[in-house]
Short mmCIF file of N, CA and C in Angstrom, two decimals:
data_model
loop_
_atom_site.label_atom_id
_atom_site.label_comp_id
_atom_site.label_asym_id
_atom_site.label_seq_id
_atom_site.Cartn_x
_atom_site.Cartn_y
_atom_site.Cartn_z
N MET A 1 35.43 -175.53 -137.31
CA MET A 1 35.13 -174.39 -136.38
C MET A 1 34.74 -174.67 -135.05
N ILE A 2 35.36 -173.81 -134.20
CA ILE A 2 35.04 -173.94 -132.74
C ILE A 2 33.57 -173.32 -132.37
N LYS A 3 32.85 -174.16 -131.76
CA LYS A 3 31.64 -173.85 -131.18
C LYS A 3 31.54 -173.87 -129.80
N THR A 4 30.59 -172.89 -129.19
CA THR A 4 30.52 -172.86 -127.71
C THR A 4 29.04 -173.22 -127.26
N ILE A 5 29.03 -174.11 -126.18
CA ILE A 5 27.79 -174.41 -125.58
C ILE A 5 27.85 -173.62 -124.15
N ASN A 6 26.92 -172.86 -123.76
CA ASN A 6 26.81 -172.20 -122.58
C ASN A 6 25.52 -172.79 -121.81
N TYR A 7 25.64 -173.29 -120.70
CA TYR A 7 24.48 -174.06 -120.12
C TYR A 7 24.47 -173.67 -118.61
N ASN A 8 23.28 -173.33 -118.26
CA ASN A 8 23.15 -172.98 -116.78
C ASN A 8 22.55 -174.39 -116.14
N CYS A 9 23.39 -174.83 -115.25
CA CYS A 9 23.19 -175.99 -114.38
C CYS A 9 21.94 -175.90 -113.43
N VAL A 10 21.42 -177.13 -113.33
CA VAL A 10 20.18 -177.20 -112.41
C VAL A 10 20.57 -178.43 -111.41
N GLY A 11 20.24 -178.15 -110.25
CA GLY A 11 20.28 -179.15 -109.12
C GLY A 11 21.62 -179.60 -108.64
N THR A 12 22.75 -178.78 -109.00
CA THR A 12 24.09 -179.05 -108.49
C THR A 12 24.70 -177.73 -107.91
N CYS A 13 26.01 -177.97 -107.37
CA CYS A 13 26.60 -176.89 -106.58
C CYS A 13 27.11 -175.98 -107.76
N SER A 14 27.49 -176.52 -108.96
CA SER A 14 27.96 -175.75 -110.09
C SER A 14 26.84 -174.99 -110.70
N ARG A 15 27.20 -173.76 -111.16
CA ARG A 15 25.99 -172.96 -111.63
C ARG A 15 25.90 -172.84 -113.11
N SER A 16 27.12 -172.87 -113.78
CA SER A 16 27.00 -172.80 -115.19
C SER A 16 28.22 -173.43 -115.88
N ILE A 17 28.04 -173.89 -117.05
CA ILE A 17 29.07 -174.44 -118.01
C ILE A 17 29.32 -173.80 -119.17
N GLU A 18 30.68 -173.69 -119.68
CA GLU A 18 30.93 -173.17 -121.03
C GLU A 18 31.73 -174.35 -121.57
N LEU A 19 31.43 -174.84 -122.60
CA LEU A 19 32.12 -176.00 -123.26
C LEU A 19 32.36 -175.57 -124.71
N LYS A 20 33.53 -175.79 -125.13
CA LYS A 20 33.94 -175.42 -126.57
C LYS A 20 34.48 -176.69 -127.14
N TYR A 21 33.81 -176.74 -128.45
CA TYR A 21 34.28 -178.05 -129.06
C TYR A 21 34.43 -177.60 -130.62
N ASP A 22 35.22 -178.53 -131.43
CA ASP A 22 35.48 -178.30 -132.72
C ASP A 22 34.56 -179.16 -133.40
N ASP A 23 33.58 -178.53 -134.21
CA ASP A 23 32.59 -179.25 -134.93
C ASP A 23 32.98 -180.17 -135.99
N GLU A 24 34.39 -179.84 -136.57
CA GLU A 24 34.88 -180.68 -137.54
C GLU A 24 35.59 -181.95 -137.04
N THR A 25 36.18 -182.07 -135.98
CA THR A 25 36.78 -183.20 -135.35
C THR A 25 35.92 -183.85 -134.31
N ASN A 26 34.84 -183.16 -133.77
CA ASN A 26 33.93 -183.52 -132.90
C ASN A 26 34.78 -183.57 -131.42
N LYS A 27 35.82 -182.84 -131.18
CA LYS A 27 36.56 -183.14 -129.96
C LYS A 27 36.20 -181.71 -129.03
N ILE A 28 36.37 -182.02 -127.81
CA ILE A 28 36.12 -180.87 -126.79
C ILE A 28 37.58 -180.18 -126.71
N VAL A 29 37.46 -178.88 -126.93
CA VAL A 29 38.84 -178.12 -126.80
C VAL A 29 38.85 -177.49 -125.57
N ASP A 30 37.94 -177.04 -124.96
CA ASP A 30 38.02 -176.25 -123.59
C ASP A 30 36.74 -176.39 -122.87
N PHE A 31 36.84 -176.30 -121.45
CA PHE A 31 35.82 -176.56 -120.59
C PHE A 31 35.94 -175.61 -119.35
N THR A 32 34.94 -174.67 -118.97
CA THR A 32 34.93 -174.08 -117.72
C THR A 32 33.63 -174.25 -117.07
N ILE A 33 33.71 -174.30 -115.72
CA ILE A 33 32.39 -174.64 -115.09
C ILE A 33 32.42 -173.54 -113.89
N VAL A 34 31.52 -172.90 -113.34
CA VAL A 34 31.47 -171.87 -112.35
C VAL A 34 30.66 -172.58 -111.32
N GLY A 35 31.44 -172.64 -110.06
CA GLY A 35 30.88 -173.27 -108.86
C GLY A 35 31.19 -174.82 -108.81
N GLY A 36 30.86 -175.54 -107.74
CA GLY A 36 31.13 -176.81 -107.67
C GLY A 36 32.43 -177.09 -107.10
N CYS A 37 32.99 -178.29 -106.95
CA CYS A 37 34.15 -178.74 -106.20
C CYS A 37 35.46 -178.46 -107.19
N ASN A 38 36.22 -177.58 -106.82
CA ASN A 38 37.26 -177.09 -107.61
C ASN A 38 38.11 -178.25 -108.12
N GLY A 39 38.65 -179.14 -107.14
CA GLY A 39 39.58 -180.20 -107.56
C GLY A 39 38.92 -181.20 -108.46
N ASN A 40 37.71 -181.58 -108.14
CA ASN A 40 36.89 -182.49 -108.91
C ASN A 40 36.82 -182.00 -110.38
N LEU A 41 36.55 -180.73 -110.39
CA LEU A 41 36.10 -180.11 -111.66
C LEU A 41 37.43 -179.96 -112.65
N LYS A 42 38.58 -179.80 -111.93
CA LYS A 42 40.00 -179.79 -112.65
C LYS A 42 40.14 -181.08 -113.18
N GLY A 43 39.80 -182.21 -112.45
CA GLY A 43 39.98 -183.48 -112.79
C GLY A 43 39.08 -183.91 -114.03
N ILE A 44 37.89 -183.38 -114.02
CA ILE A 44 37.00 -183.69 -115.13
C ILE A 44 37.36 -183.10 -116.38
N LYS A 45 37.93 -181.79 -116.23
CA LYS A 45 38.41 -181.09 -117.44
C LYS A 45 39.69 -181.60 -117.93
N ALA A 46 40.53 -182.23 -117.20
CA ALA A 46 41.71 -183.00 -117.73
C ALA A 46 41.33 -184.23 -118.35
N LEU A 47 40.22 -184.91 -118.03
CA LEU A 47 39.77 -186.16 -118.68
C LEU A 47 38.98 -185.83 -120.01
N ILE A 48 38.22 -184.59 -120.15
CA ILE A 48 37.39 -184.46 -121.32
C ILE A 48 38.09 -183.68 -122.54
N ILE A 49 39.03 -182.92 -122.18
CA ILE A 49 39.71 -182.17 -123.07
C ILE A 49 40.35 -183.19 -124.23
N ASN A 50 40.20 -182.77 -125.57
CA ASN A 50 40.55 -183.58 -126.64
C ASN A 50 39.80 -184.95 -126.77
N ARG A 51 38.84 -185.15 -126.23
CA ARG A 51 37.99 -186.44 -126.31
C ARG A 51 36.72 -186.06 -127.18
N ASP A 52 36.34 -187.07 -127.69
CA ASP A 52 35.12 -186.98 -128.69
C ASP A 52 33.87 -186.50 -127.72
N ILE A 53 33.19 -185.65 -128.26
CA ILE A 53 31.92 -185.13 -127.42
C ILE A 53 30.95 -186.08 -127.21
N ASN A 54 30.69 -186.92 -128.08
CA ASN A 54 29.52 -187.98 -128.00
C ASN A 54 30.16 -189.04 -126.99
N GLU A 55 31.42 -189.27 -126.86
CA GLU A 55 31.89 -190.23 -125.89
C GLU A 55 31.82 -189.67 -124.54
N VAL A 56 32.27 -188.51 -124.37
CA VAL A 56 32.12 -187.82 -123.06
C VAL A 56 30.58 -187.78 -122.59
N HIS A 57 29.65 -187.43 -123.42
CA HIS A 57 28.35 -187.44 -123.16
C HIS A 57 27.96 -188.84 -122.68
N ASP A 58 28.23 -190.04 -123.30
CA ASP A 58 27.80 -191.31 -122.87
C ASP A 58 28.59 -191.62 -121.65
N LEU A 59 29.70 -191.10 -121.37
CA LEU A 59 30.33 -191.59 -120.14
C LEU A 59 29.70 -190.82 -118.98
N LEU A 60 29.28 -189.74 -119.15
CA LEU A 60 28.95 -188.81 -117.88
C LEU A 60 27.37 -188.82 -117.76
N LYS A 61 26.61 -189.13 -118.75
CA LYS A 61 25.06 -189.09 -118.52
C LYS A 61 24.57 -190.08 -117.50
N GLY A 62 23.84 -189.56 -116.51
CA GLY A 62 23.25 -190.44 -115.49
C GLY A 62 23.97 -190.51 -114.12
N ILE A 63 25.23 -189.89 -114.12
CA ILE A 63 25.90 -189.91 -112.92
C ILE A 63 25.26 -189.06 -111.88
N THR A 64 24.96 -189.59 -110.66
CA THR A 64 24.53 -188.73 -109.66
C THR A 64 25.24 -188.26 -108.37
N CYS A 65 25.01 -187.42 -107.62
CA CYS A 65 25.85 -186.96 -106.44
C CYS A 65 25.00 -187.07 -105.19
N GLY A 66 25.47 -188.04 -104.50
CA GLY A 66 24.66 -188.31 -103.16
C GLY A 66 23.24 -188.64 -103.44
N ILE A 67 22.45 -187.99 -102.79
CA ILE A 67 20.97 -188.27 -102.97
C ILE A 67 20.25 -187.43 -104.16
N ARG A 68 21.07 -186.44 -104.86
CA ARG A 68 20.54 -185.67 -105.81
C ARG A 68 20.47 -186.72 -107.13
N PRO A 69 19.52 -186.34 -107.99
CA PRO A 69 19.29 -187.02 -109.19
C PRO A 69 20.20 -186.73 -110.23
N THR A 70 21.13 -185.77 -110.00
CA THR A 70 22.07 -185.35 -111.11
C THR A 70 23.36 -185.06 -110.39
N SER A 71 24.26 -184.50 -111.18
CA SER A 71 25.78 -184.41 -110.73
C SER A 71 26.38 -183.37 -111.68
N CYS A 72 27.42 -182.85 -111.40
CA CYS A 72 28.19 -181.88 -112.34
C CYS A 72 28.56 -182.66 -113.56
N PRO A 73 28.97 -183.84 -113.50
CA PRO A 73 29.25 -184.60 -114.81
C PRO A 73 27.89 -184.80 -115.59
N ASP A 74 26.76 -185.12 -114.98
CA ASP A 74 25.64 -185.44 -115.59
C ASP A 74 25.19 -184.04 -116.27
N GLN A 75 25.42 -182.88 -115.68
CA GLN A 75 25.02 -181.63 -116.22
C GLN A 75 25.91 -181.36 -117.44
N ILE A 76 27.18 -181.63 -117.56
CA ILE A 76 27.91 -181.73 -118.68
C ILE A 76 27.26 -182.33 -119.82
N ALA A 77 26.78 -183.52 -119.47
CA ALA A 77 26.10 -184.35 -120.49
C ALA A 77 24.91 -183.63 -121.01
N LYS A 78 24.07 -183.00 -120.04
CA LYS A 78 22.77 -182.36 -120.38
C LYS A 78 23.19 -181.10 -121.28
N ALA A 79 24.39 -180.39 -121.02
CA ALA A 79 24.76 -179.46 -121.74
C ALA A 79 24.98 -179.80 -123.21
N ILE A 80 25.73 -180.97 -123.39
CA ILE A 80 25.91 -181.45 -124.70
C ILE A 80 24.79 -181.72 -125.35
N GLU A 81 23.75 -182.34 -124.78
CA GLU A 81 22.54 -182.56 -125.45
C GLU A 81 21.73 -181.26 -125.96
N THR A 82 22.29 -180.20 -125.76
CA THR A 82 21.68 -179.10 -126.26
C THR A 82 22.25 -178.60 -127.72
N ILE A 83 23.18 -179.45 -128.21
CA ILE A 83 23.67 -179.06 -129.42
C ILE A 83 22.63 -179.42 -130.54
#
């Protein structure tokens, strides 16, 4: 079954995340983010679609942006943690 995570970002240019995943295969099936750097977010989407949600979490958690203690990728990991 496809499940959806809606998450409001904190500390980044991006404002919100919608991530859809298949809870039977544990794969991410769709990803949308509002705000942030368009090209970078298209790249992130291309890299995480059809990947295991736990693998994506582990790869993205803790990435920072400049002097900020978080980033758009880190916010994706935080969204996954809400499951």
